[in-house]
Coordinates of C-alpha atoms and ligand atoms in Angstrom, one line a residue:
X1 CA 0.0 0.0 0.0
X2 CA 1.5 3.2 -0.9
X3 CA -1.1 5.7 -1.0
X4 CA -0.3 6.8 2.5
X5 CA 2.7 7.9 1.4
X6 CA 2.8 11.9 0.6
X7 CA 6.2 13.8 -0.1
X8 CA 6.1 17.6 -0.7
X9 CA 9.2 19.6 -0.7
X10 CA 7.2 22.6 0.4
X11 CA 5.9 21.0 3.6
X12 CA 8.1 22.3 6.1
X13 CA 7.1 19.7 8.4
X14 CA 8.6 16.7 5.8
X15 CA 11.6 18.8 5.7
X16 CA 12.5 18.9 8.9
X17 CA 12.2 15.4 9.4
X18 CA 12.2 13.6 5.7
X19 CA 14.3 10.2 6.3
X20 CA 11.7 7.8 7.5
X21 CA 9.1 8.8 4.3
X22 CA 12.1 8.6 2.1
X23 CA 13.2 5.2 3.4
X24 CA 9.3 4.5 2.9
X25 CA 9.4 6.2 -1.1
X26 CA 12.6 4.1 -1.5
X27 CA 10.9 0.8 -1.0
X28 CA 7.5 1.3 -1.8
X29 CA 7.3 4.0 -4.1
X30 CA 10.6 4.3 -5.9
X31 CA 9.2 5.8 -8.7
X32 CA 6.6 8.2 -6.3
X33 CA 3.7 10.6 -8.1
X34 CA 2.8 13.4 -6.6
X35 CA -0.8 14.8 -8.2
X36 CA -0.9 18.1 -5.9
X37 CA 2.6 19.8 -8.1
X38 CA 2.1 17.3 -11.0
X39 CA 5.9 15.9 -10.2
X40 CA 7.6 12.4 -10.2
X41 CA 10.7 12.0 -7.5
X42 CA 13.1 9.0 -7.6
X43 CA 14.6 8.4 -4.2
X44 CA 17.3 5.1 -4.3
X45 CA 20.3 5.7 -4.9
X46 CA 20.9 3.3 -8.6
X47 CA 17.8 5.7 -9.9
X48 CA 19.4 9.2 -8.5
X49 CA 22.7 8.3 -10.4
X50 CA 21.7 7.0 -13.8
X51 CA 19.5 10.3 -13.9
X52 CA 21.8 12.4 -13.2
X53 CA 24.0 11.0 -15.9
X54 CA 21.5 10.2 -18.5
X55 CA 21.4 14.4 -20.3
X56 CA 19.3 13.2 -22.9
X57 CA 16.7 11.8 -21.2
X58 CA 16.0 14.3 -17.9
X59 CA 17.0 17.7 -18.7
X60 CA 17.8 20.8 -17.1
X61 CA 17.0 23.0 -19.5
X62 CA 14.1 24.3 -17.5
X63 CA 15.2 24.5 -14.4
X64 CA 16.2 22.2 -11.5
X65 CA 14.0 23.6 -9.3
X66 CA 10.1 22.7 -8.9
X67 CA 9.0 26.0 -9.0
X68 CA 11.0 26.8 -12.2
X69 CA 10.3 23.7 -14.0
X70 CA 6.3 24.7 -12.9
X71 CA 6.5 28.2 -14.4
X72 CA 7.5 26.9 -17.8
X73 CA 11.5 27.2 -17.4
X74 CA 14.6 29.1 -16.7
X75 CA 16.3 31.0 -19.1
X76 CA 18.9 32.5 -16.9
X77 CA 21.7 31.4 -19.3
X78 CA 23.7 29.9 -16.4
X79 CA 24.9 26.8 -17.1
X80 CA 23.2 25.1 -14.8
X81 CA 20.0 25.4 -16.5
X82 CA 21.7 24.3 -19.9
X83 CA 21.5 21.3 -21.7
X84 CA 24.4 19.7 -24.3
X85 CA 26.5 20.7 -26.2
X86 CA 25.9 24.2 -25.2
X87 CA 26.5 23.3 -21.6
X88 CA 29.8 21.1 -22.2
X89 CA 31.2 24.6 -24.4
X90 CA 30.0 27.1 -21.5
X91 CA 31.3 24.8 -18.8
X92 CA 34.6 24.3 -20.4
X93 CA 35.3 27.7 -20.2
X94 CA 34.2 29.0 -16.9
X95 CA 36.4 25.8 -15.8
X96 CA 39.1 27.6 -17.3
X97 CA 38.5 30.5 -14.6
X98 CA 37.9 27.9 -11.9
X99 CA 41.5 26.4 -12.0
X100 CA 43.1 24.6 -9.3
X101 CA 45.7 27.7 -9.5
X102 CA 42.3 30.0 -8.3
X103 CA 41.3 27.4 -5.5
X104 CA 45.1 26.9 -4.5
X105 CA 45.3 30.5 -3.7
X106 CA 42.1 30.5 -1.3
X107 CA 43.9 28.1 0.9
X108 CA 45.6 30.5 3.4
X109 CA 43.1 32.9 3.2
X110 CA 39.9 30.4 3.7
X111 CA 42.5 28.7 7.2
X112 CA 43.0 32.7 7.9
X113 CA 38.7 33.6 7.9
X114 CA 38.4 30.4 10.1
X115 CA 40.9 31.9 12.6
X116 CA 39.3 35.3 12.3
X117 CA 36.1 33.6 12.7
X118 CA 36.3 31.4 15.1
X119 CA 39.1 32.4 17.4
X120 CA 36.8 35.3 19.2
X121 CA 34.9 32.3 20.6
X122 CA 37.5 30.5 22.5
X123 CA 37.1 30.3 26.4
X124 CA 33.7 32.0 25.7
X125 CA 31.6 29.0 26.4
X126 CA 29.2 29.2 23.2
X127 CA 28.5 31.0 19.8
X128 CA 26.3 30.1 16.9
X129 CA 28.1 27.8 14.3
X130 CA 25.6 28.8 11.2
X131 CA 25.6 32.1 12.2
X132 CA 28.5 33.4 13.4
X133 CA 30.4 30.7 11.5
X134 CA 29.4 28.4 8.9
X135 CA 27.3 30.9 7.3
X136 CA 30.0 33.6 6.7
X137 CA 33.0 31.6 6.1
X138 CA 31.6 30.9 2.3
X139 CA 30.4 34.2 1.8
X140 CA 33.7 35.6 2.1
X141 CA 35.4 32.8 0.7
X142 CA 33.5 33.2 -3.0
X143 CA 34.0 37.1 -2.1
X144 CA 37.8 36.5 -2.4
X145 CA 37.4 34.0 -5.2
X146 CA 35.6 36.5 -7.4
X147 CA 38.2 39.5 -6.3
X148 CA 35.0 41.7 -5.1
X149 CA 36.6 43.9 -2.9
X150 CA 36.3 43.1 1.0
X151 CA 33.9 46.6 1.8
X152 CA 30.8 44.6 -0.3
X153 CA 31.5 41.7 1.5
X154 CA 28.6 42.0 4.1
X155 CA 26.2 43.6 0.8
X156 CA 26.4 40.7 -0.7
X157 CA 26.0 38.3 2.0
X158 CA 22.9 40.2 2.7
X159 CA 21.7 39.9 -1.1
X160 CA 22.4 36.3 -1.0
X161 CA 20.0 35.7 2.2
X162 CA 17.2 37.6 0.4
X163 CA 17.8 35.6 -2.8
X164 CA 16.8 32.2 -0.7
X165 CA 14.1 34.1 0.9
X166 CA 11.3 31.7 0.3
X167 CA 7.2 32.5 0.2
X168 CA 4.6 29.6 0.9
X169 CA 3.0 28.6 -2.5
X170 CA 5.7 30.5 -4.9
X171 CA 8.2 28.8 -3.0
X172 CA 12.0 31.3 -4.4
X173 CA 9.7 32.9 -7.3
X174 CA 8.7 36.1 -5.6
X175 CA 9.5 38.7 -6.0
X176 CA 11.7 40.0 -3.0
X177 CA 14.1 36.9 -4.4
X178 CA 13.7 37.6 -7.9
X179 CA 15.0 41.5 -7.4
X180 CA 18.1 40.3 -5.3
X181 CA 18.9 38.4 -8.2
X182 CA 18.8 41.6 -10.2
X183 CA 20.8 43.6 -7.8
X184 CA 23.5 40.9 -7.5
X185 CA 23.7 40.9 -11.6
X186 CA 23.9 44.4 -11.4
X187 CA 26.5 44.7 -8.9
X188 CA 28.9 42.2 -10.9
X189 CA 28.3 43.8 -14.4
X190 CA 29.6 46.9 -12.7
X191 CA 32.5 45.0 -11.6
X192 CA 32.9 42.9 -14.8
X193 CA 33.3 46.6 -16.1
X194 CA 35.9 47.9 -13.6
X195 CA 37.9 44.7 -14.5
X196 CA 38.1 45.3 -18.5
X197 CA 39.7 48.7 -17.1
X198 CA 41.9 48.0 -14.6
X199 CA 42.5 44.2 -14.8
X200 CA 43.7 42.4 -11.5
X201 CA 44.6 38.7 -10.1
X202 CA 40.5 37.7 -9.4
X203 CA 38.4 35.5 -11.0
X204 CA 36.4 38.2 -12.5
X205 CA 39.3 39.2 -14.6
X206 CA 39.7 35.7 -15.8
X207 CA 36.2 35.6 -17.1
X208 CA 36.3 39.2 -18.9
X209 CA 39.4 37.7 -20.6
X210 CA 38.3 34.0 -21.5
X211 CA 37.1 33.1 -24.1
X212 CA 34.8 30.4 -25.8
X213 CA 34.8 27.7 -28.5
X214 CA 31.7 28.2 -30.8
X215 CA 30.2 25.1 -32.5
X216 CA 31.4 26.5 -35.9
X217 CA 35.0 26.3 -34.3
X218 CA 35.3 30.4 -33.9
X219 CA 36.8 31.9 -30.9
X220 CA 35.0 34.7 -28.5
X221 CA 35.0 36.2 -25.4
X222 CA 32.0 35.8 -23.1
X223 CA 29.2 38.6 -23.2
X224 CA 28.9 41.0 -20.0
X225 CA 25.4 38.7 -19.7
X226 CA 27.4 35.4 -19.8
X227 CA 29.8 36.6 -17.2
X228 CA 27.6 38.2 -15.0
X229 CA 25.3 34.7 -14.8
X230 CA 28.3 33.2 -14.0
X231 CA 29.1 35.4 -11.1
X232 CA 25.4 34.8 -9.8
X233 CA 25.5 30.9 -9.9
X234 CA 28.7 31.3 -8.1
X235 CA 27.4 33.1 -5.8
X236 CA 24.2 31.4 -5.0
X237 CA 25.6 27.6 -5.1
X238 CA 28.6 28.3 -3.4
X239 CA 27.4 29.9 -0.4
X240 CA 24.2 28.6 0.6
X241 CA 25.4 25.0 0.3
X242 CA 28.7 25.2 2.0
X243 CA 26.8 26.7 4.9
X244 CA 24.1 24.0 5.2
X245 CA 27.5 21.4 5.4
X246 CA 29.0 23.1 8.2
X247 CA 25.4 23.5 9.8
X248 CA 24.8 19.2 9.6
X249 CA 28.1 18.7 10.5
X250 CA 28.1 20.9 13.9
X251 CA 24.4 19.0 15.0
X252 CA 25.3 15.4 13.3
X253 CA 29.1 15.5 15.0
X254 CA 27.2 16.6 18.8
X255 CA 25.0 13.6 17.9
X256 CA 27.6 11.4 17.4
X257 CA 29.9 12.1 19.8
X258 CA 32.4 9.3 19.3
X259 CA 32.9 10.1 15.8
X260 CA 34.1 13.9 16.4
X261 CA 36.4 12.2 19.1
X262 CA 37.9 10.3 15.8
X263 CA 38.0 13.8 13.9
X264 CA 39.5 15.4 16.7
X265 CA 42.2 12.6 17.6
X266 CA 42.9 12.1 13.5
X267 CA 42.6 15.4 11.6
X268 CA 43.9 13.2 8.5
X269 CA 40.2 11.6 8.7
X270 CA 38.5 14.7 8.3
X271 CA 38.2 14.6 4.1
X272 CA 36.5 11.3 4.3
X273 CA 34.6 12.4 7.6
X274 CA 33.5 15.5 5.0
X275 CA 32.4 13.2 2.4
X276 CA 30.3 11.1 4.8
X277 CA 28.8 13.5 6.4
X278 CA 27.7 15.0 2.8
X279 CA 26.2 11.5 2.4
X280 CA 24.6 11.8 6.0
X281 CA 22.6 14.7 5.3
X282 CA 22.6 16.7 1.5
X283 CA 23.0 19.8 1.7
X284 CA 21.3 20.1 -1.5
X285 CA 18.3 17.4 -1.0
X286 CA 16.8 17.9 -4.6
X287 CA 17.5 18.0 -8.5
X288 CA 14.8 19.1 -10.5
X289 CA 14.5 17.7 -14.0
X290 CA 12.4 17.4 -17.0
X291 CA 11.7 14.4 -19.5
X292 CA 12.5 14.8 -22.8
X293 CA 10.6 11.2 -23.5
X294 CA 8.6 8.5 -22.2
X295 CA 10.5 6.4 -19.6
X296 CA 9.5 3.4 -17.8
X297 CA 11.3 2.4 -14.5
X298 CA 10.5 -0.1 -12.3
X299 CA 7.4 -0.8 -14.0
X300 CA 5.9 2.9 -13.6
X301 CA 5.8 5.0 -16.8
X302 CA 6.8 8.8 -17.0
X303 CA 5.4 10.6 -19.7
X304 CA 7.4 13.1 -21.5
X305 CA 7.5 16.6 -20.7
X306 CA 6.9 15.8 -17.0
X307 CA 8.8 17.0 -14.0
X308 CA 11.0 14.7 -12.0
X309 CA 12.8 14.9 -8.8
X310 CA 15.9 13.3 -8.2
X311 CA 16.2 13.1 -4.9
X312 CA 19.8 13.4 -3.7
X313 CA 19.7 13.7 0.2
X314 CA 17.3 10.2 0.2
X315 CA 20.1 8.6 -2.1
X316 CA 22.5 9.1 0.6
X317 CA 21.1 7.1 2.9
X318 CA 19.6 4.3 0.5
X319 CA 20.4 1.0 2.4
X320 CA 21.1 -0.6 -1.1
X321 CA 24.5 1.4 -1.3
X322 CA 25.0 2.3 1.9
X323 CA 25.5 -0.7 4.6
X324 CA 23.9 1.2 8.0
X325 CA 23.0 4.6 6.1
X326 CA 21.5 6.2 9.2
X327 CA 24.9 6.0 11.3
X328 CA 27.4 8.3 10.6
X329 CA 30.6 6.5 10.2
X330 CA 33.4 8.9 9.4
X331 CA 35.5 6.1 8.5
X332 CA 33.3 4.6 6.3
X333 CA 34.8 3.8 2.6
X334 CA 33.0 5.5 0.2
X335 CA 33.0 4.1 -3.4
X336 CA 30.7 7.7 -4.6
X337 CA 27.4 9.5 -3.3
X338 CA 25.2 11.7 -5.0
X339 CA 25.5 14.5 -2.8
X340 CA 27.5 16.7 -5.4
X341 CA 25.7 15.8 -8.5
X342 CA 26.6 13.4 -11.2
X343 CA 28.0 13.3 -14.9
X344 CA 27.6 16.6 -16.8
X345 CA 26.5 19.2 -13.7
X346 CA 28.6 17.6 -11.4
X347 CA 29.4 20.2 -8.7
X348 CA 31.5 22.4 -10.2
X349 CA 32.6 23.7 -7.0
X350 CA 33.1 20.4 -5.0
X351 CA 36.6 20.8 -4.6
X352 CA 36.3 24.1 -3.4
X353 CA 33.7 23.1 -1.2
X354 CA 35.8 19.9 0.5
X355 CA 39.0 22.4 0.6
X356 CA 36.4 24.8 3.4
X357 CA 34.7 21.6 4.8
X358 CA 37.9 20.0 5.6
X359 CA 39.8 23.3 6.9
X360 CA 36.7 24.6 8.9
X361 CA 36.3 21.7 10.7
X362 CA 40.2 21.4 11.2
X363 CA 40.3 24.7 12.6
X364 CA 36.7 23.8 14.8
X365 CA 37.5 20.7 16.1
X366 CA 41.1 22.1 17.3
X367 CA 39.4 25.1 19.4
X368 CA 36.2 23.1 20.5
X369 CA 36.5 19.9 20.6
X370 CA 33.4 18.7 22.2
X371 CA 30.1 20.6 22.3
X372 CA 26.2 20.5 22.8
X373 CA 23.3 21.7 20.7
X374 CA 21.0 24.0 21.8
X375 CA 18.3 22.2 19.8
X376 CA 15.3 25.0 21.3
X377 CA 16.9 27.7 19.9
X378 CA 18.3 26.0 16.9
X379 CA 16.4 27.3 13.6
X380 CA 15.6 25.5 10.5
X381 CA 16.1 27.1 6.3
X382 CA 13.7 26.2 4.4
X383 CA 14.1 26.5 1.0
X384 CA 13.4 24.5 -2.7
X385 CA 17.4 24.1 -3.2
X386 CA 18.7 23.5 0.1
X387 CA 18.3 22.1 3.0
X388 CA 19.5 22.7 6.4
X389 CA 20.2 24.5 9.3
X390 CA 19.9 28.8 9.8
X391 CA 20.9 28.7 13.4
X392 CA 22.7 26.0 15.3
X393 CA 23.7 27.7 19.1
X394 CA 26.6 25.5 20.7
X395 CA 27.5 25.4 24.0
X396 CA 30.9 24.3 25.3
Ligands
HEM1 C1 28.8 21.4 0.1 C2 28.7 22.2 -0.8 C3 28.1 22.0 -2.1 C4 27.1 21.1 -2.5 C5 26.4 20.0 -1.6 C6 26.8 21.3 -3.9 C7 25.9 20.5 -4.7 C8 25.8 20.6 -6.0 C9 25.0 19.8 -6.8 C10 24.1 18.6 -6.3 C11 25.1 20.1 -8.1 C12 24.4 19.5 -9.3 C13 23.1 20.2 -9.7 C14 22.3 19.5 -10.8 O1 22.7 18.3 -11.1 O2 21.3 20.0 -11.2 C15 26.0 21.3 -8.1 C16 26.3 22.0 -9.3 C17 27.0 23.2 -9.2 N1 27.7 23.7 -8.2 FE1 27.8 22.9 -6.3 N2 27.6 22.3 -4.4 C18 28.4 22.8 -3.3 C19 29.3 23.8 -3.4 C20 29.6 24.6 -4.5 C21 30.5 25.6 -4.5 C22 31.4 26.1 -3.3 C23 30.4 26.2 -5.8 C24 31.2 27.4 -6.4 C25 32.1 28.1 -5.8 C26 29.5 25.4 -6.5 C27 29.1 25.7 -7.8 C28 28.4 24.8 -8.6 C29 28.1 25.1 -10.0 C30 28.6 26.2 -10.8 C31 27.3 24.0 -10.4 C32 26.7 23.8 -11.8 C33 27.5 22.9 -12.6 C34 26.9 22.6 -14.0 O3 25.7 22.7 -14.2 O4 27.7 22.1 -14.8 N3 29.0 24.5 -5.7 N4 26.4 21.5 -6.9

């Protein structure tokens, strides 16, 4: 019987608390219908994967989120939203300005911000790791990556809050979301402008100067719109995600107290403990996709043109990859997870984002080693890309 079962990524109840009704989608439902916002959602983790592969078939072209794929696409020009080939030629050359020379050159600054950040707290028996911590650390991060200069640091933050900001029914289309969006464009046109002036070491003088292959072999640079996407997606999938990692990781590390004591006694097992806790908890819970045909899967057909889930943060802890998915075992060997996307949109950012995981939590766990959560006064995020904590008070 599976008509009991009801998943809606807008209920913030399920969201809270979403593991036992995937577990329940997984085995009774695993291709699930939901009639209410006309979607499909795969949940186990064999289904999550070869979607996320399979371009041809479940597209992005529209959107990856429900509400975009509802409003009859996205057509942002972010590559993200882009199908192949044009998404293979885009990608290659915003790679280009995402090279491992770019990243290596966050290193000292991303261990410096954690110091800055955290080293206030010590002795002071408590601060707020989303807050005061996890939530900041990116922001300024991406900041530096992108060469925006330190004084806008705090605008942007606040335009990237306001872009999540989230409104029951229209879920991130409204419109307070949809004119941060605008300002943040705004804001990095002007400084795509300043760059093709007075060029500088930063990311956004990389991407005035790249330049991309066309399909008719021609060479050219990228337009102030292809840049200034660029910027945005940066922006808004390097931040918000990062800090909903360092958010589960301060509540799931409290809850399994013997497995920070292994972080804290190994720091060498903090990349894997990174990965697994990514498994643990998604900080991106949902892919949003669209048919392009008629698909059958285990024995339930989608038509085409429908709207399909993918359901990352149920994938993680699908007991048909995972051997005791609900325990967090930062030692556990990992073949892959889902958690940063698969095949053509995988995570363009993930080594960025494992390069903060591991050195936040280095620096962390070497200042506070143990902790509680204040669970009363912790606060949840609710929004259609991630998922996770706002607020996450410690006490020490
Ligand atoms: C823990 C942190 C992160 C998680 C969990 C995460 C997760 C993901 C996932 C699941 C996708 C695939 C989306 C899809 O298939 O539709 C993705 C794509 C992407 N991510 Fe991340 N991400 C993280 C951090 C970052 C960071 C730090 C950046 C940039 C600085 C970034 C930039 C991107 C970009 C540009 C894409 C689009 C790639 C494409 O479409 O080819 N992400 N991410």
């Amino acid at each position: 019987m599976t008509a009991d079962i009801y998943y809606d990524p807008y209920d913030t109840e399920i969201d809270a608390a979403p593991h036992e009704l995937w577990r329940r989608m997984r085995d009774e439902a695993p291709v699930y219908r939901n009639d209410r916002y006309d979607f499909w959602a795969l949940s186990r983790h064999a289904d999550v994967d070869a979607a996320s592969r399979n371009t041809k078939t479940y597209s992005s072209a529209r959107g990856t989120t429900l509400e975009l794929l509802s409003g009859g696409g996205a057509s942002t020009g972010m590559i993200i939203f882009m199908d192949p080939p044009e998404h293979g030629r885009l990608r290659a050359l915003v790679s280009r300005a995402f090279t491992p020379r770019r990243i290596g050159l966050l290193h000292e600054q991303i261990r410096q911000q954690c110091v800055d950040l955290l080293d206030p707290y010590v002795g002071s028996g408590g601060f707020d790791f989303v807050a005061d911590f996890g939530a900041e650390l990116p922001s300024r991060v991406i900041s530096a990556l992108l060469g925006v200069p330190a004084v806008d640091q705090p605008r942007i933050l606040n335009i990237i809050n306001t872009m999540f900001h989230i409104e029951p029914g229209v879920g991130m289309m409204n419109d307070t979301a949809i004119n941060a969006m605008f300002e943040l464009h705004a804001y990095l046109t002007e400084q795509l402008d300043e760059r093709r002036a007075h060029p500088r070491d930063d990311m956004l003088t990389d991407l005035v100067r790249a330049e991309i292959d066309e399909a008719d072999g021609t060479k050219r640079r990228l337009t102030d719109e292809e840049s200034a996407n660029f910027g945005v997606l940066l922006v808004s999938a390097g931040t918000e995600t990062v800090a909903r990692l360092l958010g589960w990781a301060s509540v799931a590390l409290a809850a399994f107290p013997d497995q920070r004591q292994i972080l804290v006694d190994d720091p060498s097992a903090i990349p894997n403990g990174v990965e697994e806790l990514l498994r643990y908890e998604a900080p991106s819970p949902a892919q949003g996709r669209w048919t392009t045909r008629e698909l059958t899967l285990h024995g339930v057909t989608i038509p085409a043109e429908s709207k399909v889930l993918l359901l990352t943060g149920s994938a993680g802890r699908d007991e048909r990859a995972f051997a005791n998915p609900d325990v967090l075992d930062v030692r556990r060997r990992l073949e892959s997870h889902v958690s940063f996307g698969l095949g053509a949109h995988y995570c363009l950012g993930a080594p960025l984002a494992r390069l903060e995981g591991r050195i936040a939590l280095e620096e962390a766990l070497r200042r506070f080693p143990t902790w509680e959560v204040d669970h009363d006064k912790a606060e949840r995020l609710h929004t259609s890309t991630v998922r996770g904590y706002k607020k996450v008070p410690i006490t020490f």
